[in-house]
mmCIF file of C-alpha atoms and ligand atoms in Angstrom:
data_model
loop_
_atom_site.group_PDB
_atom_site.id
_atom_site.type_symbol
_atom_site.label_atom_id
_atom_site.label_comp_id
_atom_site.label_asym_id
_atom_site.label_seq_id
_atom_site.Cartn_x
_atom_site.Cartn_y
_atom_site.Cartn_z
ATOM 1 C CA UNK A 15 8.725 -23.504 1.856
ATOM 2 C CA UNK A 16 7.753 -22.514 5.125
ATOM 3 C CA UNK A 17 8.690 -23.723 8.601
ATOM 4 C CA UNK A 18 11.253 -22.618 10.850
ATOM 5 C CA UNK A 19 14.246 -23.556 9.042
ATOM 6 C CA UNK A 20 13.090 -20.970 6.316
ATOM 7 C CA UNK A 21 15.404 -18.042 6.015
ATOM 8 C CA UNK A 22 13.394 -14.627 7.127
ATOM 9 C CA UNK A 23 14.012 -11.389 5.336
ATOM 10 C CA UNK A 24 15.615 -8.484 7.063
ATOM 11 C CA UNK A 25 13.172 -5.709 7.344
ATOM 12 C CA UNK A 26 13.567 -2.014 7.410
ATOM 13 C CA UNK A 27 10.603 0.277 7.725
ATOM 14 C CA UNK A 28 10.429 4.149 6.617
ATOM 15 C CA UNK A 29 7.908 6.760 7.908
ATOM 16 C CA UNK A 30 6.716 9.711 5.917
ATOM 17 C CA UNK A 31 5.413 12.162 8.856
ATOM 18 C CA UNK A 32 3.367 14.247 6.425
ATOM 19 C CA UNK A 33 0.839 11.464 5.252
ATOM 20 C CA UNK A 34 1.463 9.267 8.122
ATOM 21 C CA UNK A 35 2.794 6.273 5.842
ATOM 22 C CA UNK A 36 4.888 3.546 6.356
ATOM 23 C CA UNK A 37 7.367 1.999 3.664
ATOM 24 C CA UNK A 38 9.234 -1.103 3.795
ATOM 25 C CA UNK A 39 12.454 -2.659 2.312
ATOM 26 C CA UNK A 40 12.511 -6.388 2.728
ATOM 27 C CA UNK A 41 15.734 -8.324 1.703
ATOM 28 C CA UNK A 42 16.984 -11.925 1.765
ATOM 29 C CA UNK A 43 20.038 -11.934 3.719
ATOM 30 C CA UNK A 44 21.480 -14.620 1.646
ATOM 31 C CA UNK A 45 21.292 -13.168 -2.010
ATOM 32 C CA UNK A 46 20.887 -9.415 -1.021
ATOM 33 C CA UNK A 47 17.576 -9.345 -3.528
ATOM 34 C CA UNK A 48 15.313 -6.678 -2.071
ATOM 35 C CA UNK A 49 11.632 -5.398 -2.214
ATOM 36 C CA UNK A 50 10.332 -2.099 -1.394
ATOM 37 C CA UNK A 51 6.624 -1.906 -0.358
ATOM 38 C CA UNK A 52 4.729 1.329 -0.865
ATOM 39 C CA UNK A 53 7.463 4.175 -1.138
ATOM 40 C CA UNK A 54 5.882 7.754 -0.976
ATOM 41 C CA UNK A 55 6.849 10.536 -3.049
ATOM 42 C CA UNK A 56 5.958 14.004 -1.228
ATOM 43 C CA UNK A 57 3.998 16.483 -2.789
ATOM 44 C CA UNK A 58 2.561 19.965 -1.996
ATOM 45 C CA UNK A 59 -0.893 20.991 -3.436
ATOM 46 C CA UNK A 60 0.042 24.759 -2.689
ATOM 47 C CA UNK A 61 3.284 24.980 -4.637
ATOM 48 C CA UNK A 62 2.797 21.766 -6.848
ATOM 49 C CA UNK A 63 6.234 20.603 -5.904
ATOM 50 C CA UNK A 64 7.079 16.920 -5.481
ATOM 51 C CA UNK A 65 9.192 15.892 -2.874
ATOM 52 C CA UNK A 66 11.670 13.190 -3.194
ATOM 53 C CA UNK A 67 13.112 13.110 0.273
ATOM 54 C CA UNK A 68 11.202 10.040 1.513
ATOM 55 C CA UNK A 69 12.430 8.169 -1.848
ATOM 56 C CA UNK A 70 15.917 9.246 -1.451
ATOM 57 C CA UNK A 71 16.303 7.683 2.223
ATOM 58 C CA UNK A 72 15.140 4.503 0.879
ATOM 59 C CA UNK A 73 17.615 4.465 -2.195
ATOM 60 C CA UNK A 74 20.313 5.385 0.128
ATOM 61 C CA UNK A 75 19.565 2.500 2.319
ATOM 62 C CA UNK A 76 19.514 0.135 -0.456
ATOM 63 C CA UNK A 77 22.684 1.473 -1.753
ATOM 64 C CA UNK A 78 24.521 1.492 1.342
ATOM 65 C CA UNK A 79 23.287 -2.161 2.007
ATOM 66 C CA UNK A 80 24.432 -3.348 -1.328
ATOM 67 C CA UNK A 81 20.911 -4.653 -2.128
ATOM 68 C CA UNK A 82 19.718 -5.453 -5.322
ATOM 69 C CA UNK A 83 16.169 -4.122 -6.068
ATOM 70 C CA UNK A 84 13.814 -6.688 -7.501
ATOM 71 C CA UNK A 85 10.441 -5.484 -6.577
ATOM 72 C CA UNK A 86 8.628 -2.266 -6.106
ATOM 73 C CA UNK A 87 5.227 -3.564 -4.691
ATOM 74 C CA UNK A 88 2.374 -1.319 -4.239
ATOM 75 C CA UNK A 89 -0.610 -3.048 -1.859
ATOM 76 C CA UNK A 90 -3.262 -0.886 -3.554
ATOM 77 C CA UNK A 91 -3.820 2.578 -5.156
ATOM 78 C CA UNK A 92 -3.529 4.872 -1.980
ATOM 79 C CA UNK A 93 -5.589 7.692 -1.988
ATOM 80 C CA UNK A 94 -3.242 9.598 0.665
ATOM 81 C CA UNK A 95 0.038 9.888 -0.854
ATOM 82 C CA UNK A 96 1.663 9.708 -4.304
ATOM 83 C CA UNK A 97 3.946 6.555 -5.016
ATOM 84 C CA UNK A 98 7.383 7.156 -5.505
ATOM 85 C CA UNK A 99 7.766 3.849 -7.542
ATOM 86 C CA UNK A 100 8.667 5.228 -10.731
ATOM 87 C CA UNK A 101 11.463 7.569 -9.445
ATOM 88 C CA UNK A 102 12.811 4.579 -7.698
ATOM 89 C CA UNK A 103 12.777 2.436 -10.707
ATOM 90 C CA UNK A 104 14.590 4.976 -12.704
ATOM 91 C CA UNK A 105 17.581 4.900 -10.148
ATOM 92 C CA UNK A 106 17.605 1.059 -9.086
ATOM 93 C CA UNK A 107 15.499 -0.799 -11.587
ATOM 94 C CA UNK A 108 13.001 -3.688 -10.288
ATOM 95 C CA UNK A 109 9.478 -4.442 -11.277
ATOM 96 C CA UNK A 110 6.673 -2.179 -10.294
ATOM 97 C CA UNK A 111 3.791 -4.489 -9.210
ATOM 98 C CA UNK A 112 0.278 -4.507 -8.013
ATOM 99 C CA UNK A 113 -2.811 -6.898 -7.846
ATOM 100 C CA UNK A 114 -4.821 -7.337 -11.055
ATOM 101 C CA UNK A 115 -7.799 -5.575 -9.207
ATOM 102 C CA UNK A 116 -5.974 -2.301 -10.421
ATOM 103 C CA UNK A 117 -7.855 -2.726 -13.814
ATOM 104 C CA UNK A 118 -11.023 -2.181 -12.175
ATOM 105 C CA UNK A 119 -9.968 1.095 -10.329
ATOM 106 C CA UNK A 120 -8.471 2.324 -13.468
ATOM 107 C CA UNK A 121 -12.009 1.774 -15.368
ATOM 108 C CA UNK A 122 -13.531 3.631 -12.406
ATOM 109 C CA UNK A 123 -11.123 6.568 -12.176
ATOM 110 C CA UNK A 124 -9.825 7.052 -15.813
ATOM 111 C CA UNK A 125 -13.043 8.514 -17.078
ATOM 112 C CA UNK A 126 -13.180 10.721 -13.582
ATOM 113 C CA UNK A 127 -9.718 12.366 -14.941
ATOM 114 C CA UNK A 128 -10.796 11.740 -18.601
ATOM 115 C CA UNK A 129 -7.411 10.257 -19.161
ATOM 116 C CA UNK A 130 -6.685 9.860 -22.700
ATOM 117 C CA UNK A 131 -4.628 7.266 -24.761
ATOM 118 C CA UNK A 132 -1.768 6.075 -24.024
ATOM 119 C CA UNK A 133 -3.589 5.518 -20.851
ATOM 120 C CA UNK A 134 -5.926 2.156 -20.730
ATOM 121 C CA UNK A 135 -7.564 0.525 -17.764
ATOM 122 C CA UNK A 136 -5.657 -2.577 -18.506
ATOM 123 C CA UNK A 137 -2.798 -2.378 -15.920
ATOM 124 C CA UNK A 138 0.057 -1.844 -18.483
ATOM 125 C CA UNK A 139 1.451 1.064 -16.522
ATOM 126 C CA UNK A 140 2.582 -1.582 -14.268
ATOM 127 C CA UNK A 141 5.592 -4.229 -14.854
ATOM 128 C CA UNK A 142 3.327 -7.036 -13.258
ATOM 129 C CA UNK A 143 -0.139 -7.537 -12.181
ATOM 130 C CA UNK A 144 -0.630 -10.377 -9.470
ATOM 131 C CA UNK A 145 -3.027 -12.820 -9.222
ATOM 132 C CA UNK A 146 -4.452 -14.102 -6.011
ATOM 133 C CA UNK A 147 -2.121 -16.560 -4.616
ATOM 134 C CA UNK A 148 0.503 -15.947 -6.941
ATOM 135 C CA UNK A 149 3.874 -17.032 -5.655
ATOM 136 C CA UNK A 150 7.261 -15.025 -6.510
ATOM 137 C CA UNK A 151 10.780 -15.171 -5.241
ATOM 138 C CA UNK A 152 12.971 -12.728 -3.334
ATOM 139 C CA UNK A 153 16.151 -14.407 -3.872
ATOM 140 C CA UNK A 154 15.851 -17.776 -1.670
ATOM 141 C CA UNK A 155 12.475 -16.447 0.079
ATOM 142 C CA UNK A 156 9.415 -17.667 -1.456
ATOM 143 C CA UNK A 157 6.763 -14.968 -1.297
ATOM 144 C CA UNK A 158 2.660 -15.142 -1.874
ATOM 145 C CA UNK A 159 0.181 -12.771 -2.936
ATOM 146 C CA UNK A 160 -3.212 -12.893 -1.134
ATOM 147 C CA UNK A 161 -6.225 -10.601 -2.397
ATOM 148 C CA UNK A 162 -7.664 -8.817 0.501
ATOM 149 C CA UNK A 163 -10.292 -6.386 -1.069
ATOM 150 C CA UNK A 164 -12.344 -4.049 0.720
ATOM 151 C CA UNK A 165 -10.594 -0.971 1.769
ATOM 152 C CA UNK A 166 -10.194 -0.654 -1.950
ATOM 153 C CA UNK A 167 -11.048 -3.366 -4.639
ATOM 154 C CA UNK A 168 -7.577 -3.732 -5.424
ATOM 155 C CA UNK A 169 -5.947 -4.588 -2.107
ATOM 156 C CA UNK A 170 -3.206 -7.177 -1.945
ATOM 157 C CA UNK A 171 -1.427 -8.681 0.951
ATOM 158 C CA UNK A 172 2.256 -9.514 0.316
ATOM 159 C CA UNK A 173 3.536 -12.496 2.488
ATOM 160 C CA UNK A 174 7.133 -12.456 2.889
ATOM 161 C CA UNK A 175 8.680 -14.893 5.259
ATOM 162 C CA UNK A 176 6.856 -14.345 8.533
ATOM 163 C CA UNK A 177 5.937 -10.671 7.484
ATOM 164 C CA UNK A 178 2.814 -9.638 5.937
ATOM 165 C CA UNK A 179 2.263 -6.366 4.137
ATOM 166 C CA UNK A 180 -1.245 -5.808 4.354
ATOM 167 C CA UNK A 181 -1.600 -2.193 3.320
ATOM 168 C CA UNK A 182 -4.682 -0.751 4.892
ATOM 169 C CA UNK A 183 -6.839 -3.858 5.691
ATOM 170 C CA UNK A 184 -6.103 -3.526 9.442
ATOM 171 C CA UNK A 185 -4.680 -0.748 11.219
ATOM 172 C CA UNK A 186 -3.151 -0.736 14.494
ATOM 173 C CA UNK A 187 -5.287 -2.360 17.194
ATOM 174 C CA UNK A 188 -6.256 1.045 18.632
ATOM 175 C CA UNK A 189 -7.209 2.632 15.303
ATOM 176 C CA UNK A 190 -9.323 -0.489 14.301
ATOM 177 C CA UNK A 191 -9.707 -0.819 10.311
ATOM 178 C CA UNK A 192 -9.491 1.484 7.309
ATOM 179 C CA UNK A 193 -12.526 3.154 5.568
ATOM 180 C CA UNK A 194 -14.144 1.482 3.150
ATOM 181 C CA UNK A 195 -16.420 4.015 1.565
ATOM 182 C CA UNK A 196 -13.931 5.000 -1.535
ATOM 183 C CA UNK A 197 -15.151 3.789 -4.957
ATOM 184 C CA UNK A 198 -15.005 0.158 -5.106
ATOM 185 C CA UNK A 199 -14.509 -0.022 -1.204
ATOM 186 C CA UNK A 200 -16.852 -2.781 0.552
ATOM 187 C CA UNK A 201 -16.893 -2.987 4.416
ATOM 188 C CA UNK A 202 -18.363 -6.602 4.021
ATOM 189 C CA UNK A 203 -15.377 -7.543 1.622
ATOM 190 C CA UNK A 204 -13.249 -6.133 3.983
ATOM 191 C CA UNK A 205 -14.371 -8.278 6.800
ATOM 192 C CA UNK A 206 -13.982 -11.550 4.806
ATOM 193 C CA UNK A 207 -10.199 -10.088 3.634
ATOM 194 C CA UNK A 208 -9.489 -9.626 7.570
ATOM 195 C CA UNK A 209 -10.773 -13.184 8.449
ATOM 196 C CA UNK A 210 -8.259 -14.538 6.003
ATOM 197 C CA UNK A 211 -5.252 -12.480 7.761
ATOM 198 C CA UNK A 212 -6.308 -13.614 11.076
ATOM 199 C CA UNK A 213 -6.065 -17.200 10.024
ATOM 200 C CA UNK A 214 -2.432 -16.613 9.376
ATOM 201 C CA UNK A 215 -0.140 -18.135 12.026
ATOM 202 C CA UNK A 216 -0.720 -16.125 15.222
ATOM 203 C CA UNK A 217 3.144 -15.274 15.269
ATOM 204 C CA UNK A 218 2.873 -13.484 11.569
ATOM 205 C CA UNK A 219 4.005 -10.033 11.881
ATOM 206 C CA UNK A 220 1.465 -7.835 10.141
ATOM 207 C CA UNK A 221 3.197 -4.596 9.022
ATOM 208 C CA UNK A 222 0.933 -1.654 8.604
ATOM 209 C CA UNK A 223 0.813 0.814 5.942
ATOM 210 C CA UNK A 224 0.149 3.772 8.218
ATOM 211 C CA UNK A 225 0.215 4.635 11.965
ATOM 212 C CA UNK A 226 -1.747 7.347 13.504
ATOM 213 C CA UNK A 227 -0.573 6.981 17.007
ATOM 214 C CA UNK A 228 -2.695 8.648 19.662
ATOM 215 C CA UNK A 229 -1.051 10.813 22.276
ATOM 216 C CA UNK A 230 0.958 8.791 24.632
ATOM 217 C CA UNK A 231 1.865 6.154 22.410
ATOM 218 C CA UNK A 232 4.962 6.151 19.978
ATOM 219 C CA UNK A 233 4.598 5.095 16.386
ATOM 220 C CA UNK A 234 4.247 1.303 15.676
ATOM 221 C CA UNK A 235 4.492 -0.315 12.285
ATOM 222 C CA UNK A 236 4.119 -3.938 12.918
ATOM 223 C CA UNK A 237 1.876 -6.014 15.333
ATOM 224 C CA UNK A 238 1.286 -9.908 15.131
ATOM 225 C CA UNK A 239 -2.030 -11.716 14.240
ATOM 226 C CA UNK A 240 -2.457 -12.820 17.790
ATOM 227 C CA UNK A 241 -2.567 -9.092 18.928
ATOM 228 C CA UNK A 242 -4.869 -8.081 16.304
ATOM 229 C CA UNK A 243 -7.257 -11.061 17.210
ATOM 230 C CA UNK A 244 -7.214 -9.995 20.852
ATOM 231 C CA UNK A 245 -7.197 -6.235 20.960
ATOM 232 C CA UNK A 246 -8.309 -4.841 17.475
ATOM 233 C CA UNK A 247 -11.113 -2.200 18.436
ATOM 234 C CA UNK A 248 -13.074 -3.332 15.267
ATOM 235 C CA UNK A 249 -12.459 -6.741 14.616
ATOM 236 C CA UNK A 250 -10.888 -8.176 17.930
ATOM 237 C CA UNK A 251 -12.933 -10.895 19.927
ATOM 238 C CA UNK A 252 -15.842 -11.974 18.425
ATOM 239 C CA UNK A 253 -17.167 -9.098 16.233
ATOM 240 C CA UNK A 254 -19.728 -10.648 13.615
ATOM 241 C CA UNK A 255 -19.759 -9.394 9.794
ATOM 242 C CA UNK A 256 -23.356 -7.385 10.163
ATOM 243 C CA UNK A 257 -21.814 -5.636 13.044
ATOM 244 C CA UNK A 258 -18.725 -4.642 11.376
ATOM 245 C CA UNK A 259 -20.689 -3.570 8.421
ATOM 246 C CA UNK A 260 -22.733 -1.251 10.478
ATOM 247 C CA UNK A 261 -19.618 0.023 12.432
ATOM 248 C CA UNK A 262 -18.090 1.119 9.194
ATOM 249 C CA UNK A 263 -21.255 2.708 7.443
ATOM 250 C CA UNK A 264 -21.738 4.869 10.691
ATOM 251 C CA UNK A 265 -17.870 5.894 11.014
ATOM 252 C CA UNK A 266 -17.077 6.122 7.557
ATOM 253 C CA UNK A 267 -19.784 8.756 7.111
ATOM 254 C CA UNK A 268 -17.965 10.809 9.478
ATOM 255 C CA UNK A 269 -14.625 10.763 7.735
ATOM 256 C CA UNK A 270 -13.691 13.588 5.310
ATOM 257 C CA UNK A 271 -11.667 12.784 2.381
ATOM 258 C CA UNK A 272 -7.642 12.707 2.346
ATOM 259 C CA UNK A 273 -6.129 15.837 1.356
ATOM 260 C CA UNK A 274 -3.932 14.354 -1.275
ATOM 261 C CA UNK A 275 -6.634 12.119 -2.717
ATOM 262 C CA UNK A 276 -7.447 13.545 -6.036
ATOM 263 C CA UNK A 277 -3.481 14.172 -6.915
ATOM 264 C CA UNK A 278 -2.564 10.568 -5.520
ATOM 265 C CA UNK A 279 -5.053 8.315 -7.307
ATOM 266 C CA UNK A 280 -4.354 10.410 -10.782
ATOM 267 C CA UNK A 281 -0.776 9.468 -10.306
ATOM 268 C CA UNK A 282 -1.076 6.010 -8.563
ATOM 269 C CA UNK A 283 -3.531 4.476 -10.971
ATOM 270 C CA UNK A 284 -0.731 5.253 -13.339
ATOM 271 C CA UNK A 285 1.756 3.215 -11.502
ATOM 272 C CA UNK A 286 3.514 6.377 -9.970
ATOM 273 C CA UNK A 287 4.172 7.871 -13.417
ATOM 274 C CA UNK A 288 3.372 11.635 -13.307
ATOM 275 C CA UNK A 289 0.934 13.065 -15.900
ATOM 276 C CA UNK A 290 2.734 13.537 -19.317
ATOM 277 C CA UNK A 291 4.052 17.075 -20.008
ATOM 278 C CA UNK A 292 1.874 19.172 -22.222
ATOM 279 C CA UNK A 293 3.731 20.875 -25.011
ATOM 280 C CA UNK A 294 4.920 23.439 -22.799
ATOM 281 C CA UNK A 295 6.958 20.520 -20.905
ATOM 282 C CA UNK A 296 4.620 21.203 -17.853
ATOM 283 C CA UNK A 297 2.767 18.242 -16.469
ATOM 284 C CA UNK A 298 -0.250 18.977 -14.612
ATOM 285 C CA UNK A 299 -2.651 17.245 -11.754
ATOM 286 C CA UNK A 300 -6.322 17.607 -12.474
ATOM 287 C CA UNK A 301 -8.970 18.242 -10.152
ATOM 288 C CA UNK A 302 -12.263 17.046 -11.247
ATOM 289 C CA UNK A 303 -14.986 19.316 -10.062
ATOM 290 C CA UNK A 304 -17.941 18.204 -8.071
ATOM 291 C CA UNK A 305 -17.373 14.469 -8.908
ATOM 292 C CA UNK A 306 -16.563 12.745 -5.794
HETATM 293 FE FE1 FE2 B 6 -5.051 3.013 1.425
#
């Protein structure tokens, strides 16, 4: 498929203010088949309470538009927000999916949290693991997965019609590119992945996973490949790979870790399942000391 006669998905974005995260519903107008990309579960470290408001907003949108949810797609293991994939699946069905690189992330972080069986670093917590270039269907729309590692080792891009859901591989043009200093991150790999994204047709619409608008600019969630090529402060123009790696090493060293990093990774490597309750029926988030 491809070309101008191909039906394009309808797209709706959702913004989670607390974490600056953008989530999406893409749907096939002909069959009402829908996919959610990167849904958020709110969480307060102070109270230990989860907050389903963002997920409920998406659920209400899907129900009021009579959409049929097929996929809940994660672009990578997010380190700054918890996923609401399981909450949404319990209400609307659908398959929770991520790239096969998840197994490497689980191998690294499973021991950090001392996760015990039934946890295993084999991706079984997800309903589907995508391979590179795997094709899948959203109703009558043919979609494709592109591996785009670098920000994390498991990062993928979902191509759905003219839209590309790129996770954090690129940020909005005035923010540049996401950090590569998490375990498994690699600035050289990110550079190569970005070249793949910039080789997509110029009018491809890249859908951001985050936006942190500077003062004076309003929130943006989409940007074309052409605009990224022209204006991205890290990779626009002719930035070379060595220059890009050096830029990241210097910049990333100045960043503090995301406030929700430890809770997010513990939940997200398990496909958004909250930790199993202990014998008192309460489930606990772990904070490994002096490990990161
Ligand atoms: Fe991320």
